[in-house]
Coordinates of C-alpha atoms in Angstrom, one line a residue:
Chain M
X1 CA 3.3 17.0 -9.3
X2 CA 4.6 13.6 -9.2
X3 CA 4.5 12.7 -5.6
X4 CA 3.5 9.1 -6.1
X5 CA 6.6 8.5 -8.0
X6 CA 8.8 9.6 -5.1
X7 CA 6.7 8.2 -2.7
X8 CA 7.6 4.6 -4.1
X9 CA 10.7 5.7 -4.6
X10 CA 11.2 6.1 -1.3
X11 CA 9.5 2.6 -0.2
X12 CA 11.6 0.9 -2.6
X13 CA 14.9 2.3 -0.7
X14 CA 13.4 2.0 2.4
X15 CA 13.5 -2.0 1.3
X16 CA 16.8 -1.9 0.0
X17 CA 17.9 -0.7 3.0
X18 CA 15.8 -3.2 5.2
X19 CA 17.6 -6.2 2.8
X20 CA 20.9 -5.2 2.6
X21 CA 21.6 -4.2 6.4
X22 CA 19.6 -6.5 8.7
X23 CA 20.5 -10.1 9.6
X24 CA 17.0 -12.0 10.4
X25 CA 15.4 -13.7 7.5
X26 CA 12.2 -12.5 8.4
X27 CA 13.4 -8.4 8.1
X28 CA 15.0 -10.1 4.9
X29 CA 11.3 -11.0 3.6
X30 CA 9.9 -7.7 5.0
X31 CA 11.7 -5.8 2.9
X32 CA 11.3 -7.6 -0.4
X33 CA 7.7 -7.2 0.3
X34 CA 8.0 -3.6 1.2
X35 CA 10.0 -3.5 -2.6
X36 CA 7.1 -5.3 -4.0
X37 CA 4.3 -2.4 -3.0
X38 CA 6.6 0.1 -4.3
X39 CA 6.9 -1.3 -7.3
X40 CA 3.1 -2.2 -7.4
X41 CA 2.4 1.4 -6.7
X42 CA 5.0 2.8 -9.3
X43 CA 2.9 0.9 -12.2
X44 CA -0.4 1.6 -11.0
X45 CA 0.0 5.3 -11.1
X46 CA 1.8 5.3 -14.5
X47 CA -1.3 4.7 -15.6
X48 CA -3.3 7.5 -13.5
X49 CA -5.0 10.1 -15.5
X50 CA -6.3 13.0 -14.0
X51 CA -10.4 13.2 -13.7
X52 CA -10.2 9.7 -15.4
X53 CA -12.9 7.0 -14.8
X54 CA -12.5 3.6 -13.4
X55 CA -12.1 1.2 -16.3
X56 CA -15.8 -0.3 -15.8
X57 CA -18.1 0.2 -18.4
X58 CA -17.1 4.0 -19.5
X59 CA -19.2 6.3 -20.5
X60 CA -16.8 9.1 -21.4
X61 CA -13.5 9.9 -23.2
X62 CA -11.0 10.2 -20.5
X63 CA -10.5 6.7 -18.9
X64 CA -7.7 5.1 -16.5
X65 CA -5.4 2.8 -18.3
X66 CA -6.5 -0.7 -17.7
X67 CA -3.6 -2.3 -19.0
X68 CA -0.9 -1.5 -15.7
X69 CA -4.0 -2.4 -13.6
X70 CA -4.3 -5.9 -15.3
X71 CA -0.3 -6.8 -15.1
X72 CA -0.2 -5.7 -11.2
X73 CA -2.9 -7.7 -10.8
X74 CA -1.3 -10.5 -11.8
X75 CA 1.4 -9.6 -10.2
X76 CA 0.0 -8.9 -7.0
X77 CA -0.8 -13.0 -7.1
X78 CA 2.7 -13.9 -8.1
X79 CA 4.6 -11.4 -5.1
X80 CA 2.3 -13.8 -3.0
X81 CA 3.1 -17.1 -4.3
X82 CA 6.8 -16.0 -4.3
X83 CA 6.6 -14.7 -0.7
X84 CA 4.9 -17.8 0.6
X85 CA 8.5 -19.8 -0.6
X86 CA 10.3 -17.4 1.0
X87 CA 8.5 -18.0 4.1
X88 CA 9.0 -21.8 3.6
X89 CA 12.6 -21.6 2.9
X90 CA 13.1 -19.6 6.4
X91 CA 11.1 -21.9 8.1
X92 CA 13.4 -25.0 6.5
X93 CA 16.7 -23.1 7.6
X94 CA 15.1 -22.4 10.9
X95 CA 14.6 -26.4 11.6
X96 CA 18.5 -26.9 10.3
X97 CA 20.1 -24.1 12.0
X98 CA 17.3 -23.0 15.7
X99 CA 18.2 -19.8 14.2
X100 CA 17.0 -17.3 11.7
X101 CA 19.9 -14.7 11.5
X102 CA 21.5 -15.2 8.3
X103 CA 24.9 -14.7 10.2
X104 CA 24.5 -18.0 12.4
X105 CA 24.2 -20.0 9.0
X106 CA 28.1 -20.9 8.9
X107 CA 27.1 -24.0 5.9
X108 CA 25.9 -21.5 3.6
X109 CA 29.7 -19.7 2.9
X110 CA 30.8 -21.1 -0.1
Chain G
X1 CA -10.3 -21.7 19.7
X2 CA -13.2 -20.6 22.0
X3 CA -16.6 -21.5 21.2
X4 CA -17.4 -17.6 19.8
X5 CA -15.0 -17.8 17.6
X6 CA -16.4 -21.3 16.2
X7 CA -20.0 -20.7 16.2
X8 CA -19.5 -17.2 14.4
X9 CA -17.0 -18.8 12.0
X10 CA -19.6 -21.4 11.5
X11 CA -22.3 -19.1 10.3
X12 CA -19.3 -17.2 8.2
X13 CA -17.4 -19.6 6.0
X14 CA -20.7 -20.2 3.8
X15 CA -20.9 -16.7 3.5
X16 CA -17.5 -16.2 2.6
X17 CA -17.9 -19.0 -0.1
X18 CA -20.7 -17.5 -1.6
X19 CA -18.6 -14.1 -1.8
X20 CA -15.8 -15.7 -3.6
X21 CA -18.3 -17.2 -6.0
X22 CA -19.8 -14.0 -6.7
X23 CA -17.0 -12.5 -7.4
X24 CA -15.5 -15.2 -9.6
X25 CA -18.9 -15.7 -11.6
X26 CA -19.2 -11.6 -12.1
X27 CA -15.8 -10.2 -12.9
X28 CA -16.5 -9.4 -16.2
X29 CA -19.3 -6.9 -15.3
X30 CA -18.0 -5.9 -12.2
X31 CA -14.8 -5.5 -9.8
X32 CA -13.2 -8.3 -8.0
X33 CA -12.7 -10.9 -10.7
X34 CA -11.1 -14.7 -10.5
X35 CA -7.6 -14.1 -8.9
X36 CA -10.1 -12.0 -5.9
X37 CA -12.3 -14.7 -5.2
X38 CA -9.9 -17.6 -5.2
X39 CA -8.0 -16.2 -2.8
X40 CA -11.4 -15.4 -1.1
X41 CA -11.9 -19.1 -0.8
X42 CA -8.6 -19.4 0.5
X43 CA -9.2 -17.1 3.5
X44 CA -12.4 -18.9 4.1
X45 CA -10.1 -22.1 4.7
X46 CA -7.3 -20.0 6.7
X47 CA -10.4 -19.4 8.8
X48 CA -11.0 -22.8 9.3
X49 CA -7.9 -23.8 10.6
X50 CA -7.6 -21.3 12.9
X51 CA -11.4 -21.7 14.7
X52 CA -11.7 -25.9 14.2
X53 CA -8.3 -26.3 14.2
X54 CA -6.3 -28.6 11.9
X55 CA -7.1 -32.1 12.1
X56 CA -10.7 -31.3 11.9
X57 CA -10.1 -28.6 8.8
X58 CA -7.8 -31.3 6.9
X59 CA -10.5 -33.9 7.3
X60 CA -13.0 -31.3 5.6
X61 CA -10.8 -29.9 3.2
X62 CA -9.2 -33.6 2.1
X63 CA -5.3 -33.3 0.2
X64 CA -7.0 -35.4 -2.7
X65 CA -9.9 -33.0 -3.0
X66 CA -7.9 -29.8 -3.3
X67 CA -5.1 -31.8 -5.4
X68 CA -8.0 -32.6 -8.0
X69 CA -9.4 -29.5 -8.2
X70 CA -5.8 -27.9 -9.0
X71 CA -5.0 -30.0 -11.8
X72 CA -8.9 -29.7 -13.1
X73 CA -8.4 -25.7 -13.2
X74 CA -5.3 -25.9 -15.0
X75 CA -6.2 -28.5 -17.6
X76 CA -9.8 -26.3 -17.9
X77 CA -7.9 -23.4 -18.9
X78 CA -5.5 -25.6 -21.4
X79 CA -8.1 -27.5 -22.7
X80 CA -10.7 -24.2 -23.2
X81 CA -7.4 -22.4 -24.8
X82 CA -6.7 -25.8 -27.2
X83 CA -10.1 -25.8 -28.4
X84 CA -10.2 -22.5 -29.3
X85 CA -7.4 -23.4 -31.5
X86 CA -9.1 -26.3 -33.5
X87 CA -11.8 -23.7 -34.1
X88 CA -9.7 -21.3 -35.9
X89 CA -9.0 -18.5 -33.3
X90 CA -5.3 -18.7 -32.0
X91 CA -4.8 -20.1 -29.1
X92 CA -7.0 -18.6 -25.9
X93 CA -9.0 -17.1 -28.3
X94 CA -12.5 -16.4 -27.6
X95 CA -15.0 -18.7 -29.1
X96 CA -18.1 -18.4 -27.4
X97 CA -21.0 -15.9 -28.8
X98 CA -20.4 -12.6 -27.3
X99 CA -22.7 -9.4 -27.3
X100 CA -21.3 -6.2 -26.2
X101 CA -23.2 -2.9 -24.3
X102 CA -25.0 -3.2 -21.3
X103 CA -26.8 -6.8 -21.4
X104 CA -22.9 -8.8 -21.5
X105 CA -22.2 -11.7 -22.1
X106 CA -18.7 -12.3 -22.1
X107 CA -18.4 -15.7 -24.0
X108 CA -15.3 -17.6 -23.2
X109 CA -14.0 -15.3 -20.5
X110 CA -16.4 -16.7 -17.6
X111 CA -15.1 -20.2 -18.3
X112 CA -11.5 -19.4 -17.6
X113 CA -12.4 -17.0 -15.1
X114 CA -14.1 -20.4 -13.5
X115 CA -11.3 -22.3 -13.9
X116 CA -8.7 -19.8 -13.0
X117 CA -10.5 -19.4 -9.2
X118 CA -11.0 -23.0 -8.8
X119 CA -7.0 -23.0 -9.5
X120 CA -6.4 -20.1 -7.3
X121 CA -8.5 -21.5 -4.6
X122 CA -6.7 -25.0 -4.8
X123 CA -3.0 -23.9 -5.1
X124 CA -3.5 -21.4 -1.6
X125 CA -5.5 -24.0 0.4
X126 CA -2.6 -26.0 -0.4
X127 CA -0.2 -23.9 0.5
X128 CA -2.0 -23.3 3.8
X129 CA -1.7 -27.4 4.0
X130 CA 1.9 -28.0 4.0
X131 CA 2.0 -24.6 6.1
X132 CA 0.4 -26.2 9.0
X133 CA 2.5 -29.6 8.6
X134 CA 0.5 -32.1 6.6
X135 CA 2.0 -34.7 5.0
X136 CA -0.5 -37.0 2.6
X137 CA -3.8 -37.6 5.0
Chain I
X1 CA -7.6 14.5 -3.5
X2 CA -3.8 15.5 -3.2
X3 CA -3.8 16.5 0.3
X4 CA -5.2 12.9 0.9
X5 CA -3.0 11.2 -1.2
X6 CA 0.2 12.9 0.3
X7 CA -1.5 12.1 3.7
X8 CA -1.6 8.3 2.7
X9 CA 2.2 8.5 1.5
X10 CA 3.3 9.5 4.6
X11 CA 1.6 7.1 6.7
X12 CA 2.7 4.3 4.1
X13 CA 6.4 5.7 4.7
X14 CA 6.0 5.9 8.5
X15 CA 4.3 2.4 8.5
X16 CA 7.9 1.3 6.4
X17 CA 10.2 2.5 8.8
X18 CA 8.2 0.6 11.2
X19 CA 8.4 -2.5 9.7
X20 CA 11.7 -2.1 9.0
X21 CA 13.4 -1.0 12.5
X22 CA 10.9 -2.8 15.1
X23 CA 12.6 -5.4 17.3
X24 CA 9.7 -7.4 17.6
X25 CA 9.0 -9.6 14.2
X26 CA 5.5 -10.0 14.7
X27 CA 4.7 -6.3 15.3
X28 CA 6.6 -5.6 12.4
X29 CA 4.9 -8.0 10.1
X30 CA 2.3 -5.7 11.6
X31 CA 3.1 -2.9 10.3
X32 CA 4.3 -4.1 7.4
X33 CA 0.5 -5.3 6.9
X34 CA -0.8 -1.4 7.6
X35 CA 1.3 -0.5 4.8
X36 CA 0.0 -3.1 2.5
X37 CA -3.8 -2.2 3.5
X38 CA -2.9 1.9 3.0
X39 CA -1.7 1.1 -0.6
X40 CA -5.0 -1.1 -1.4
X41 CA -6.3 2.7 -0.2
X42 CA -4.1 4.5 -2.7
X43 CA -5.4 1.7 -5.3
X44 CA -8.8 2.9 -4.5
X45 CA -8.4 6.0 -4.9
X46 CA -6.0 5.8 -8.1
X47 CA -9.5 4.6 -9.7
X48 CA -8.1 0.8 -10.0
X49 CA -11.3 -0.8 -8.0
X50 CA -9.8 -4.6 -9.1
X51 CA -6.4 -3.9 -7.6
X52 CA -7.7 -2.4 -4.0
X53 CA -9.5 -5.9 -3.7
X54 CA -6.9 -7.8 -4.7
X55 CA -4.8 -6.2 -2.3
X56 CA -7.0 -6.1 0.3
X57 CA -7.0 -10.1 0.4
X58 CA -3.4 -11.0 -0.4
X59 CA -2.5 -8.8 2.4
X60 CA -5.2 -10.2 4.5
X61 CA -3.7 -13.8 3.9
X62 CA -0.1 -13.1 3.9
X63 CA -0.5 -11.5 7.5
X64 CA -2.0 -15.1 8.4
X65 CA 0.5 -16.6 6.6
X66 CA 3.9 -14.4 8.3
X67 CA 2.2 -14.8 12.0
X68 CA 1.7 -18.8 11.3
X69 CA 5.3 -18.7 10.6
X70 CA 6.7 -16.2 13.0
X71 CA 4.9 -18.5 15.8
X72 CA 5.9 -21.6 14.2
X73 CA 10.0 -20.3 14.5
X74 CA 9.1 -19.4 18.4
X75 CA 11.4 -16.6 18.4
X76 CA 10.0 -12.9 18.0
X77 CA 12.3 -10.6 18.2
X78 CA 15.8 -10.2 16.1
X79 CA 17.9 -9.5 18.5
X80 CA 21.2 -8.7 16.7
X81 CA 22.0 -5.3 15.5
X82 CA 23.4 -4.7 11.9
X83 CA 27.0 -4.7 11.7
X84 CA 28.3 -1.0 10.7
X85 CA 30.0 -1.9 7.9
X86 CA 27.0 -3.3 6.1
X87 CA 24.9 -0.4 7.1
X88 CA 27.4 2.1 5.6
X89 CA 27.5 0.0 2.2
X90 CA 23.4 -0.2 2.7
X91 CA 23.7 3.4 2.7
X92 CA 26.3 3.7 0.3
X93 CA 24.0 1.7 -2.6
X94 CA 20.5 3.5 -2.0
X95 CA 22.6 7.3 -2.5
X96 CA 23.8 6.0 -5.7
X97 CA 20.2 4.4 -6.6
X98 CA 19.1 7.7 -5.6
X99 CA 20.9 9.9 -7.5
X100 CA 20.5 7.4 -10.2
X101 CA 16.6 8.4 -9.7
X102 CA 16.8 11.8 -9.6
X103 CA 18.5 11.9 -12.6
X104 CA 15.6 10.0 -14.2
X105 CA 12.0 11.4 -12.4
X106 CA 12.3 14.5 -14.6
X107 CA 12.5 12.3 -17.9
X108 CA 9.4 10.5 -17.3
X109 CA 5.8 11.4 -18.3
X110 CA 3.8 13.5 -15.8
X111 CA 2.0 11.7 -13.3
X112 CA -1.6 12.2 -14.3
X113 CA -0.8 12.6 -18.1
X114 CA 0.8 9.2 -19.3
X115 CA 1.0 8.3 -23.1
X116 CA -1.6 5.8 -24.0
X117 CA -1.0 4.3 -27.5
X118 CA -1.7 0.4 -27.3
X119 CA -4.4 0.9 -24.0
X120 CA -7.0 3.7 -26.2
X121 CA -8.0 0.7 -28.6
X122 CA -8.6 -1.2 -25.4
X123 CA -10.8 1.3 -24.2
X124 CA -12.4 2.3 -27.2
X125 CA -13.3 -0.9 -28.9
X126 CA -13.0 -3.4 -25.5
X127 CA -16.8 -3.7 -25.0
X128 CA -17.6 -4.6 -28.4
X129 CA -14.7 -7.2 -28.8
X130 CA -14.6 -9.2 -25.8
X131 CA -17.9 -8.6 -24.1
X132 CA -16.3 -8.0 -21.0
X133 CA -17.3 -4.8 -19.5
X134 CA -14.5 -4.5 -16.7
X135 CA -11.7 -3.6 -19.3
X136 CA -9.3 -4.6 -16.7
X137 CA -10.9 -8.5 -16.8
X138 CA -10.7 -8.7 -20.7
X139 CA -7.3 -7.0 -20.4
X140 CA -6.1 -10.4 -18.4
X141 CA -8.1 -12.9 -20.1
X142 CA -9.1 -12.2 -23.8
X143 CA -5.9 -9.3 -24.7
X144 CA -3.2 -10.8 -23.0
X145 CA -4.2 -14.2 -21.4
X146 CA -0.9 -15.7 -22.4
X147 CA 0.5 -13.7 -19.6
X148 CA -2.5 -15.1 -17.1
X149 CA -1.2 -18.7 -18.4
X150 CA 2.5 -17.9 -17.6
X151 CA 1.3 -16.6 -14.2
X152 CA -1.1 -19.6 -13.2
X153 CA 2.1 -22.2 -14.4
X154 CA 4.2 -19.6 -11.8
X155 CA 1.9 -20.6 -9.3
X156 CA 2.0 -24.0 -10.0
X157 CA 5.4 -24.3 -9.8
X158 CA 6.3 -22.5 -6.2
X159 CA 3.3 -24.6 -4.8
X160 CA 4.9 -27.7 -5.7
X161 CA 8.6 -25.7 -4.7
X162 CA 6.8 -25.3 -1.3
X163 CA 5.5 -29.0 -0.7
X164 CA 9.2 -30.0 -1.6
X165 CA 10.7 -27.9 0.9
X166 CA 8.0 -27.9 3.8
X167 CA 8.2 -32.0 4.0
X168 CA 8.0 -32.9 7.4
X169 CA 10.4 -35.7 7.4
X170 CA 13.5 -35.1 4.6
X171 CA 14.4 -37.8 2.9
X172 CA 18.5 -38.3 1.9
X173 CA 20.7 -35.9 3.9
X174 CA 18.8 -32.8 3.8

């Protein structure tokens, strides 16, 4: 049964969807975020084994691979970073422009 | 904010230090680990600034102080990975006497893990900084 | 243990939608902060202790972080609706990203069962080589800490990306 995978499946075109339709910056940021879990997600359960043990001092065989766990981490810290720019940049157009609909921003059409 | 809010938050941000220490200083044995606890320390700040309020937080928390700390945790983890190199390791290797089983001790890995929250604690405070408008001050 | 998980799913799906279609930005960043806190959950439960804390946190602070800025914008709600013709590309893209997927679930290992060549000598000899007992801490800083380096220099870089941007008085034109 692979439920997770279409579970972040899902949230990944639910964020698509949520970048490519809506106009507000903010919905824009939403749904890279919303992109970000579901591709969090996909990692961390390629790396599920069933009746495995957390990677913590192991005492038997079967064990959860640490090595996805260790690169989402890391990348859990990065999305942040990156989403905290994001932020900034809206909050820099929204000083230029009053506005934060992408539509309103008539300078940025090349 | 109201004066519940700053006399619990008073009592709290220690606390919440303390946390993020813990779980910087014992990631190798247990979970939570460097990247947890400096953003711990971060949220203890966030906390700050919204019970005292900013000027008050950004007199506590100086721009020089957290500046000096980021640069300190980045040239801790260059400098620890450098020397490792001069000893004969590669670089980021670990040099420090290491025992494995259940009494740990994880050599070099508690030093970066050190300087890696002190980094992650700096870089977010700072972020929080120019979030709530602060030029140099 | 499945019934739970599909249970979370759902709720992180409905939570989604949510954050995606609510008029009001700072309810949405709302929900958009329930679904961050249900996947620490389905961290927890995917036996990745590390990852549920870690998410726990981030998500904490970027809620802070998303109101500060909503409130900071003083507007909360996006009032314009999406223009049909980019909602029928929109929908246009995720069919053929979907059918894309479909094509590829099937080819991939089964979830529960993945193929662990390079991460068994981690577990097996870990302990004794690093000293680290939380695999997933001598994973990031004794196995692969180049890649912590390149991520700590990634964090260096959009802090000082952000102080650029966020100046309170631009200098030049702007």
């Amino acid at each position: 049964m692979s439920l997770p995978y279409l579970a972040s499946l899902a949230l990944f075109s639910i964020g698509l969807y949520c970048i490519l339709v809506k106009r507000d910056l903010f919905k824009v940021i939403y749904g890279i975020c919303l992109m970000e879990f579901s591709i969090n997600l996909f990692l961390v359960s390629l790396g599920f084994v069933t009746g495995g043990e957390v990677p913590i001092s192991p005492t038997g065989t079967i064990v959860v691979d640490p090595l996805p766990q260790a690169m989402v981490l890391t990348a859990i810290v990065i999305e942040f970073a990156t989403t905290v720019f994001l932020i900034s940049v809206a909050i820099r157009l929204f000083k230029q422009y009053e506005d934060t609909d992408i539509s309103k921003m008539r300078r940025l059409r090349g | 904010m109201s004066l519940i809010m700053r006399t619990v938050s008073r009592v709290l941000i220690p606390f919440i230090f303390v946390y993020a220490i813990w779980l910087i200083l014992t990631g190798h044995t247990s979970p939570g680990g460097a990247f947890a606890g400096g953003v711990t320390v971060s949220l203890a700040i966030a906390l700050s600034y919204v019970s005292f309020g900013v000027p008050l937080t950004k007199e506590r928390f100086r721009y020089s102080t957290v500046h000096v700390g980021r640069i300190l945790g980045m040239l801790g983890f260059l400098v620890i990975g450098a020397t490792a190199m001069v000893l004969g390791k590669g670089f980021l290797g670990n040099f420090l006497p290491k025992i494995g089983g259940h009494f740990t001790m994880a050599g070099v890995i508690i030093v970066l893990s050190l300087c890696i929250g002190i980094l992650v604690g700096c870089e977010f405070s700072l972020l929080l900084y120019y979030l709530f408008g602060g030029e140099e001050g | 243990m499945d019934l739970l998980m599909g249970f979370l799913f759902i709720v992180i799906i409905a939570s989604a939608i949510a954050a995606v279609e609510l008029k009001d930005l700072l309810a949405a960043a709302l929900a958009l902060g329930a679904c961050g806190f249900f996947i620490g959950v389905v961290f927890f439960l995917m036996m990745a202790p590390d990852l549920a804390i870690v998410q726990f946190v981030v998500e904490t602070l970027t809620l802070f972080v998303l109101v500060i800025a909503i409130t900071r914008t003083h507007r909360r709600s996006a009032r314009s609706e999406p223009v049909r013709i980019r909602a029928v590309l929109g929908v246009i893209v995720i069919c053929i990203f979907l059918l894309f997927s479909f094509f590829v679930i099937p080819l991939m290992t089964e979830f529960g069962s993945p193929d662990q060549r390079v991460s068994q000598h981690y577990i097996d000899r870990g302990i004794e080589e690093t000293g680290s007992e939380n695999l997933v801490t001598s994973v990031l800083l004794d196995y692969r800490a180049y890649d912590t380096l390149g991520e700590i220099i990634v964090l260096f870089v959009s802090v000082l990306a952000v102080s650029l941007i966020l100046r309170e008085k631009p200098k030049g034109g702007g």
